Tab-separated table of C-alpha atoms in Angstrom:
chain	number	residue	atom	x	y	z
A	194	MET	CA	102.831	-44.234	37.929
A	195	ARG	CA	100.761	-46.672	39.929
A	196	ILE	CA	100.878	-49.623	37.547
A	197	ARG	CA	99.145	-52.105	39.826
A	198	LYS	CA	96.293	-49.685	40.415
A	199	LEU	CA	96.150	-49.011	36.680
A	200	LEU	CA	95.753	-52.695	35.951
A	201	ALA	CA	93.528	-53.622	38.870
A	202	LEU	CA	91.004	-50.910	38.247
A	203	GLY	CA	90.795	-51.787	34.560
A	204	ILE	CA	91.684	-50.100	31.353
A	205	CYS	CA	88.214	-48.664	30.661
A	206	GLY	CA	85.191	-47.993	32.789
A	207	VAL	CA	83.013	-48.123	29.739
A	208	MET	CA	81.820	-51.714	29.941
A	209	ALA	CA	78.198	-51.872	30.849
A	210	LEU	CA	78.484	-55.186	32.688
A	211	SER	CA	80.929	-53.776	35.213
A	212	LEU	CA	79.054	-50.674	36.343
A	213	GLY	CA	76.115	-50.303	38.672
A	214	ALA	CA	73.700	-47.418	38.966
A	215	CYS	CA	74.368	-44.785	41.607
A	216	GLY	CA	72.270	-41.862	42.769
A	217	SER	CA	70.353	-39.994	40.089
A	218	GLY	CA	71.521	-36.444	40.746
A	219	GLY	CA	69.575	-35.343	37.661
A	220	ASP	CA	67.784	-32.494	39.490
A	221	ASN	CA	70.205	-29.596	39.356
A	222	GLY	CA	68.204	-27.302	41.576
A	223	GLY	CA	67.496	-24.914	38.715
A	224	GLN	CA	71.127	-23.800	38.379
A	225	GLY	CA	72.498	-26.087	35.662
A	226	GLY	CA	70.568	-24.543	32.789
A	227	GLU	CA	71.779	-20.993	33.375
A	228	SER	CA	74.670	-19.724	31.284
A	229	GLY	CA	77.819	-19.868	33.382
A	230	GLY	CA	76.150	-22.089	35.999
A	231	GLN	CA	77.029	-25.568	37.165
A	232	LEU	CA	77.599	-28.196	34.484
A	233	ILE	CA	75.723	-31.464	34.928
A	234	ILE	CA	77.585	-34.427	33.451
A	235	TYR	CA	75.982	-37.829	32.917
A	236	THR	CA	78.264	-40.853	32.709
A	237	ASN	CA	78.365	-44.617	33.111
A	238	SER	CA	82.064	-44.242	33.923
A	239	GLY	CA	81.810	-42.533	37.286
A	240	SER	CA	82.306	-45.514	39.586
A	241	ASP	CA	85.347	-46.383	41.736
A	242	GLY	CA	85.777	-42.739	42.694
A	243	ARG	CA	85.895	-41.387	39.156
A	244	ASP	CA	82.982	-39.021	39.795
A	245	ALA	CA	84.532	-37.436	42.899
A	246	TRP	CA	87.970	-37.217	41.294
A	247	LEU	CA	86.604	-35.465	38.204
A	248	GLU	CA	84.562	-32.966	40.229
A	249	GLU	CA	87.576	-32.090	42.394
A	250	ARG	CA	90.068	-31.953	39.534
A	251	ALA	CA	87.757	-29.824	37.397
A	252	ALA	CA	87.253	-27.408	40.293
A	253	GLN	CA	91.022	-26.868	40.430
A	254	ASP	CA	90.818	-25.475	36.893
A	255	GLY	CA	87.719	-23.381	37.479
A	256	PHE	CA	84.877	-25.714	36.426
A	257	ASP	CA	81.839	-26.241	38.645
A	258	VAL	CA	80.582	-29.711	37.676
A	259	GLU	CA	78.326	-32.377	39.106
A	260	VAL	CA	79.038	-35.864	37.794
A	261	VAL	CA	76.011	-38.158	37.807
A	262	GLN	CA	76.762	-41.885	37.606
A	263	ILE	CA	74.107	-43.944	35.780
A	264	ALA	CA	74.478	-47.572	34.689
A	265	ALA	CA	75.177	-47.918	30.970
A	266	GLY	CA	72.040	-49.916	30.353
A	267	ASP	CA	69.914	-47.044	31.667
A	268	LEU	CA	71.893	-43.982	30.632
A	269	ALA	CA	70.865	-43.611	26.991
A	270	ASN	CA	67.235	-44.265	27.901
A	271	ARG	CA	67.459	-41.607	30.594
A	272	ILE	CA	68.738	-39.020	28.127
A	273	VAL	CA	66.035	-39.850	25.597
A	274	SER	CA	63.314	-39.650	28.259
A	275	GLU	CA	64.551	-36.187	29.242
A	276	LYS	CA	64.894	-34.763	25.718
A	277	ASN	CA	61.949	-32.399	26.265
A	278	ASN	CA	63.206	-31.371	29.703
A	279	VAL	CA	66.968	-31.739	29.412
A	280	GLN	CA	68.744	-32.150	32.745
A	281	ALA	CA	72.406	-32.602	31.747
A	282	ASP	CA	74.925	-30.652	29.670
A	283	LEU	CA	77.333	-33.431	28.663
A	284	VAL	CA	77.546	-37.201	28.557
A	285	PHE	CA	80.614	-39.422	28.383
A	286	GLY	CA	81.350	-43.107	28.764
A	287	LEU	CA	78.856	-44.770	26.440
A	288	ASN	CA	79.988	-46.639	23.344
A	289	ASN	CA	79.196	-46.020	19.688
A	290	VAL	CA	76.066	-48.160	19.686
A	291	GLU	CA	74.439	-46.140	22.464
A	292	TYR	CA	75.526	-42.842	20.932
A	293	GLU	CA	73.975	-43.830	17.638
A	294	LYS	CA	70.680	-44.289	19.477
A	295	LEU	CA	71.065	-40.807	20.975
A	296	LYS	CA	71.942	-39.416	17.569
A	297	ASN	CA	68.799	-40.885	16.050
A	298	GLU	CA	66.782	-39.219	18.813
A	299	ASP	CA	68.348	-35.798	18.064
A	300	THR	CA	69.631	-35.323	21.606
A	301	MET	CA	73.153	-34.007	20.861
A	302	GLU	CA	74.814	-30.870	19.537
A	303	LYS	CA	77.257	-31.017	16.650
A	304	TRP	CA	80.675	-29.659	17.702
A	305	GLU	CA	84.412	-30.134	17.246
A	306	PRO	CA	86.896	-30.358	20.136
A	307	GLU	CA	90.232	-28.561	20.141
A	308	TRP	CA	91.948	-31.947	20.456
A	309	SER	CA	90.258	-33.516	17.418
A	310	GLY	CA	93.622	-33.641	15.638
A	311	GLU	CA	95.097	-35.677	18.499
A	312	VAL	CA	92.687	-38.638	18.256
A	313	ASP	CA	91.710	-41.165	15.594
A	314	LEU	CA	88.443	-39.677	14.414
A	315	SER	CA	87.449	-42.972	12.780
A	316	LEU	CA	86.699	-44.188	16.313
A	317	GLY	CA	84.051	-41.503	16.740
A	318	ASP	CA	81.164	-40.060	14.765
A	319	PRO	CA	81.816	-39.016	11.159
A	320	ASP	CA	79.060	-36.415	11.511
A	321	GLY	CA	80.706	-34.732	14.499
A	322	TYR	CA	78.282	-35.415	17.349
A	323	TYR	CA	80.518	-37.549	19.603
A	324	TYR	CA	84.281	-37.974	19.931
A	325	PRO	CA	86.553	-40.706	21.346
A	326	LEU	CA	88.171	-40.517	24.776
A	327	VAL	CA	89.401	-44.025	25.632
A	328	ILE	CA	89.452	-47.408	23.910
A	329	GLN	CA	88.945	-51.013	24.945
A	330	PRO	CA	90.018	-53.642	22.370
A	331	LEU	CA	87.986	-56.834	22.701
A	332	VAL	CA	89.996	-59.968	21.987
A	333	ASN	CA	90.336	-63.713	22.445
A	334	ILE	CA	93.126	-64.673	24.823
A	335	MET	CA	94.809	-68.049	24.455
A	336	ASN	CA	97.023	-70.271	26.584
A	337	ALA	CA	100.660	-69.228	26.244
A	338	ASP	CA	101.726	-72.762	25.256
A	339	LEU	CA	98.926	-73.449	22.779
A	340	GLU	CA	100.461	-74.777	19.564
A	341	ASN	CA	99.179	-73.710	16.154
A	342	PRO	CA	96.638	-71.377	17.764
A	343	PRO	CA	93.622	-70.247	15.738
A	344	GLN	CA	94.085	-66.936	13.987
A	345	ASP	CA	90.429	-65.995	13.571
A	346	TYR	CA	86.942	-66.780	14.836
A	347	THR	CA	86.313	-68.774	11.686
A	348	ASP	CA	89.132	-71.170	12.648
A	349	LEU	CA	87.183	-72.104	15.779
A	350	LEU	CA	84.481	-73.862	13.758
A	351	SER	CA	86.622	-76.961	13.208
A	352	GLU	CA	86.333	-80.106	15.299
A	353	GLU	CA	89.836	-79.456	16.636
A	354	TRP	CA	88.486	-76.635	18.798
A	355	THR	CA	85.219	-78.193	19.960
A	356	ASP	CA	84.583	-77.114	23.575
A	357	LYS	CA	88.020	-75.467	23.672
A	358	TYR	CA	86.863	-71.845	23.754
A	359	THR	CA	84.576	-69.805	26.004
A	360	ILE	CA	82.073	-67.313	24.615
A	361	LEU	CA	81.026	-64.639	27.097
A	362	GLY	CA	77.305	-64.228	27.772
A	363	PHE	CA	75.378	-61.876	25.526
A	364	GLY	CA	73.871	-59.999	28.454
A	365	GLY	CA	77.211	-58.279	28.989
A	366	GLY	CA	78.889	-55.618	26.916
A	367	THR	CA	81.904	-57.683	25.852
A	368	GLY	CA	80.014	-60.756	24.650
A	369	LYS	CA	77.381	-58.671	22.884
A	370	THR	CA	79.911	-56.482	21.082
A	371	MET	CA	82.097	-59.409	20.024
A	372	LEU	CA	79.008	-61.130	18.621
A	373	ALA	CA	78.302	-57.971	16.633
A	374	GLY	CA	81.888	-57.856	15.379
A	375	PHE	CA	81.524	-61.387	14.004
A	376	LEU	CA	78.075	-60.852	12.507
A	377	VAL	CA	78.880	-57.648	10.599
A	378	ARG	CA	81.323	-59.584	8.437
A	379	TYR	CA	78.260	-61.171	6.851
A	380	ALA	CA	76.163	-58.049	6.336
A	381	ASP	CA	73.539	-58.532	3.624
A	382	PRO	CA	70.714	-56.020	3.065
A	383	ASP	CA	68.534	-58.866	1.775
A	384	GLY	CA	69.328	-61.218	4.642
A	385	GLU	CA	67.424	-61.816	7.869
A	386	LEU	CA	68.080	-58.835	10.174
A	387	GLY	CA	70.643	-57.634	7.646
A	388	ILE	CA	72.794	-60.801	7.850
A	389	SER	CA	73.289	-63.432	5.132
A	390	ASP	CA	72.299	-67.086	5.528
A	391	GLU	CA	76.003	-67.943	5.533
A	392	GLY	CA	76.489	-65.562	8.416
A	393	TRP	CA	73.753	-67.086	10.546
A	394	ASP	CA	75.010	-70.607	9.792
A	395	THR	CA	78.524	-69.553	10.798
A	396	ILE	CA	77.356	-67.976	14.055
A	397	LYS	CA	75.325	-71.076	14.894
A	398	GLN	CA	78.370	-73.313	14.344
A	399	TRP	CA	80.591	-70.984	16.386
A	400	ILE	CA	78.214	-70.968	19.341
A	401	GLN	CA	77.397	-74.656	19.334
A	402	ASN	CA	81.009	-75.755	18.831
A	403	GLY	CA	82.130	-73.692	21.800
A	404	HIS	CA	81.260	-73.249	25.447
A	405	MET	CA	78.970	-70.489	26.688
A	406	GLU	CA	80.145	-68.811	29.864
A	407	ALA	CA	78.574	-70.316	32.996
A	408	GLU	CA	77.912	-68.182	36.035
A	409	GLY	CA	80.721	-68.297	38.564
A	410	GLU	CA	83.167	-70.317	36.487
A	411	ASP	CA	86.830	-69.371	36.262
A	412	TYR	CA	87.146	-69.254	32.488
A	413	VAL	CA	90.466	-67.410	32.697
A	414	GLY	CA	91.824	-70.151	34.948
A	415	ALA	CA	90.779	-72.672	32.294
A	416	VAL	CA	92.847	-70.749	29.736
A	417	ILE	CA	95.855	-70.718	32.033
A	418	ASP	CA	95.734	-74.442	32.889
A	419	GLY	CA	94.886	-75.373	29.289
A	420	SER	CA	91.640	-77.211	30.031
A	421	ARG	CA	89.744	-74.750	27.842
A	422	PRO	CA	92.584	-72.693	26.377
A	423	ILE	CA	90.717	-69.831	24.636
A	424	CYS	CA	88.278	-67.227	25.913
A	425	GLU	CA	86.989	-63.780	25.078
A	426	MET	CA	88.325	-60.875	27.100
A	427	TRP	CA	88.237	-57.103	27.299
A	428	GLY	CA	91.557	-55.267	27.176
A	429	SER	CA	91.795	-54.409	30.852
A	430	GLY	CA	91.037	-58.034	31.725
A	431	VAL	CA	93.998	-59.223	29.658
A	432	LEU	CA	96.467	-57.008	31.494
A	433	GLN	CA	94.862	-57.410	34.895
A	434	ASN	CA	94.881	-61.214	34.734
A	435	GLU	CA	98.466	-61.307	33.497
A	436	ASP	CA	99.487	-59.097	36.404
A	437	GLU	CA	97.439	-60.704	39.186
A	438	ARG	CA	97.908	-64.337	38.132
A	439	GLY	CA	101.444	-64.113	36.860
A	440	ALA	CA	100.263	-65.443	33.514
A	441	SER	CA	100.925	-64.561	29.916
A	442	PHE	CA	98.562	-65.014	27.000
A	443	GLN	CA	98.677	-65.265	23.263
A	444	ILE	CA	96.279	-62.826	21.614
A	445	MET	CA	94.147	-63.758	18.634
A	446	SER	CA	94.538	-60.983	16.070
A	447	PRO	CA	92.324	-61.591	13.018
A	448	GLU	CA	93.294	-59.907	9.791
A	449	VAL	CA	89.929	-58.154	9.791
A	450	GLY	CA	90.729	-56.619	13.175
A	451	VAL	CA	88.970	-56.724	16.554
A	452	PRO	CA	86.066	-54.654	17.879
A	453	TYR	CA	87.036	-51.584	19.853
A	454	VAL	CA	84.644	-50.400	22.521
A	455	THR	CA	85.296	-46.678	22.558
A	456	GLU	CA	84.261	-44.367	25.370
A	457	GLN	CA	82.940	-41.189	23.778
A	458	ILE	CA	82.002	-37.662	24.882
A	459	ALA	CA	79.144	-35.538	23.562
A	460	ILE	CA	77.350	-32.254	24.212
A	461	LEU	CA	73.633	-32.584	24.919
A	462	LYS	CA	71.118	-30.393	23.135
A	463	GLY	CA	68.600	-28.171	24.894
A	464	ARG	CA	70.608	-26.446	27.618
A	465	ASN	CA	71.948	-22.898	27.906
A	466	ASN	CA	75.477	-23.970	28.835
A	467	THR	CA	76.600	-25.224	25.434
A	468	GLU	CA	79.697	-23.017	25.164
A	469	GLN	CA	80.771	-23.820	28.709
A	470	ALA	CA	80.096	-27.524	28.095
A	471	ILE	CA	82.349	-27.452	25.023
A	472	GLU	CA	85.027	-25.674	27.066
A	473	PHE	CA	84.874	-28.455	29.645
A	474	ALA	CA	84.994	-31.155	26.958
A	475	ASN	CA	88.066	-29.459	25.467
A	476	TRP	CA	89.672	-29.586	28.921
A	477	PHE	CA	88.672	-33.175	29.745
A	478	GLY	CA	89.822	-34.612	26.428
A	479	SER	CA	93.148	-32.793	26.448
A	480	ALA	CA	96.417	-34.717	26.618
A	481	GLN	CA	97.184	-33.476	30.128
A	482	ILE	CA	93.863	-34.440	31.710
A	483	GLN	CA	93.601	-37.719	29.818
A	484	GLU	CA	97.076	-38.623	31.053
A	485	GLU	CA	95.982	-37.898	34.625
A	486	TRP	CA	92.761	-39.891	34.072
A	487	MET	CA	94.838	-42.804	32.728
A	488	ASN	CA	97.229	-42.744	35.665
A	489	GLU	CA	94.425	-42.592	38.195
A	490	PHE	CA	91.939	-45.063	36.685
A	491	GLY	CA	93.723	-47.099	34.061
A	492	THR	CA	92.179	-45.948	30.816
A	493	ILE	CA	93.781	-46.399	27.394
A	494	PRO	CA	93.537	-42.834	26.092
A	495	CYS	CA	92.665	-42.045	22.504
A	496	ASN	CA	94.593	-38.787	22.790
A	497	THR	CA	98.017	-39.547	21.330
A	498	GLY	CA	99.780	-37.126	23.645
A	499	ALA	CA	98.419	-38.968	26.680
A	500	TYR	CA	98.921	-42.417	25.174
A	501	GLU	CA	102.630	-41.738	24.691
A	502	LYS	CA	102.899	-41.757	28.504
A	503	ALA	CA	101.185	-45.153	28.891
A	504	PRO	CA	103.087	-48.107	30.463
A	505	GLU	CA	104.948	-50.327	27.994
A	506	ASN	CA	102.774	-53.397	28.598
A	507	VAL	CA	99.705	-51.372	27.673
A	508	LYS	CA	101.361	-50.160	24.477
A	509	GLU	CA	102.491	-53.678	23.557
A	510	PHE	CA	98.968	-55.008	23.970
A	511	VAL	CA	97.395	-52.242	21.871
A	512	ASP	CA	100.061	-52.672	19.183
A	513	SER	CA	99.290	-56.399	18.943
A	514	VAL	CA	95.794	-55.779	17.541
A	515	HIS	CA	94.086	-53.350	15.208
A	516	GLN	CA	90.607	-51.908	14.964
A	517	GLN	CA	87.903	-53.698	12.992
A	518	ASP	CA	85.941	-51.486	10.620
A	519	ILE	CA	82.373	-51.633	11.970
A	520	ASP	CA	79.306	-49.687	10.897
A	521	TRP	CA	78.052	-48.818	14.371
A	522	ALA	CA	74.819	-47.320	13.070
A	523	PHE	CA	74.025	-50.702	11.484
A	524	VAL	CA	74.896	-52.464	14.743
A	525	ALA	CA	72.794	-50.075	16.829
A	526	GLU	CA	69.791	-50.680	14.605
A	527	ASN	CA	70.001	-54.477	14.827
A	528	LEU	CA	71.944	-55.590	17.904
A	529	ASP	CA	69.007	-56.256	20.224
A	530	ALA	CA	67.298	-58.360	17.566
A	531	TRP	CA	70.536	-60.246	16.806
A	532	VAL	CA	71.006	-61.139	20.454
A	533	GLU	CA	67.388	-62.255	20.771
A	534	LYS	CA	67.668	-64.533	17.725
A	535	VAL	CA	70.954	-66.051	18.849
A	536	GLU	CA	69.773	-66.721	22.387
A	537	LEU	CA	66.472	-68.223	21.296
A	538	GLU	CA	67.673	-70.299	18.363
A	539	PHE	CA	71.379	-71.124	18.823
A	540	VAL	CA	72.293	-71.202	22.513
A	541	GLN	CA	71.648	-74.700	23.813
């Protein structure tokens, strides 16, 4: 198993901030909609050779697929814009928030994969429209020698931690999702944008007591040398930085849990290849193929059969945290407005 490649390429390709748009490929030449024809697959997780690998590997097992890489920020909008002239059969790689938008637009088929008993269904859709493939825990890493480290975001509000932690920018997937994970603790149907006054006061204190990521700065280096010993990080970044920098980190593990960005797969509505699309999804999400996907591109698979084959350092990291219970439909409905309020009113 190529551990260095696994770490260097990153645990998940799901993060919107790390992927750029590639060619559209949405025009299937009139073949994709015919039963038994080519499957068109949209994804934001097709970079770094993932698209070519998946096309070639699927062909070995009899699937004719075209993988179309689209940046995460554009992918859901693309699917919605095509709902009356559907161009793709499947989509994978987006997180729960984006899938909730697609669900609200009635763009997906309800289905159940053969491997549903091999994954934690709480990571996916309770109504059965999308299912989990890989996970990305979002955490705070801390200097290995930091004494009496904070155990939760709320601990960071004290004067002791003023300017000692970095908050990632809210234009990226990690910073935005971690903001959501903090805000949902204070959900209040009568509050502004569904959040209580206490919640907004807490978020304001958290932002203004900390340090917002600055472009080009080495915030991980600041954790390692102790000058600013805490920062937010996605799971692959934890392992990659430990490997490449020869560092080790403490991981903040709040009792409430940490947000998991989960890469999901869904069947799109409006094509004639639904049965074949489900067959492909059954194949792609299987333990065997998810193990191969993990070994090639460094994902943390949701499929337990594949995860059992993961490197020990990956397992140790995942075991050190647990999933926060988040109402992703609530987040999807409010996240853009939350970010706008925070950036306009709290970020100095």
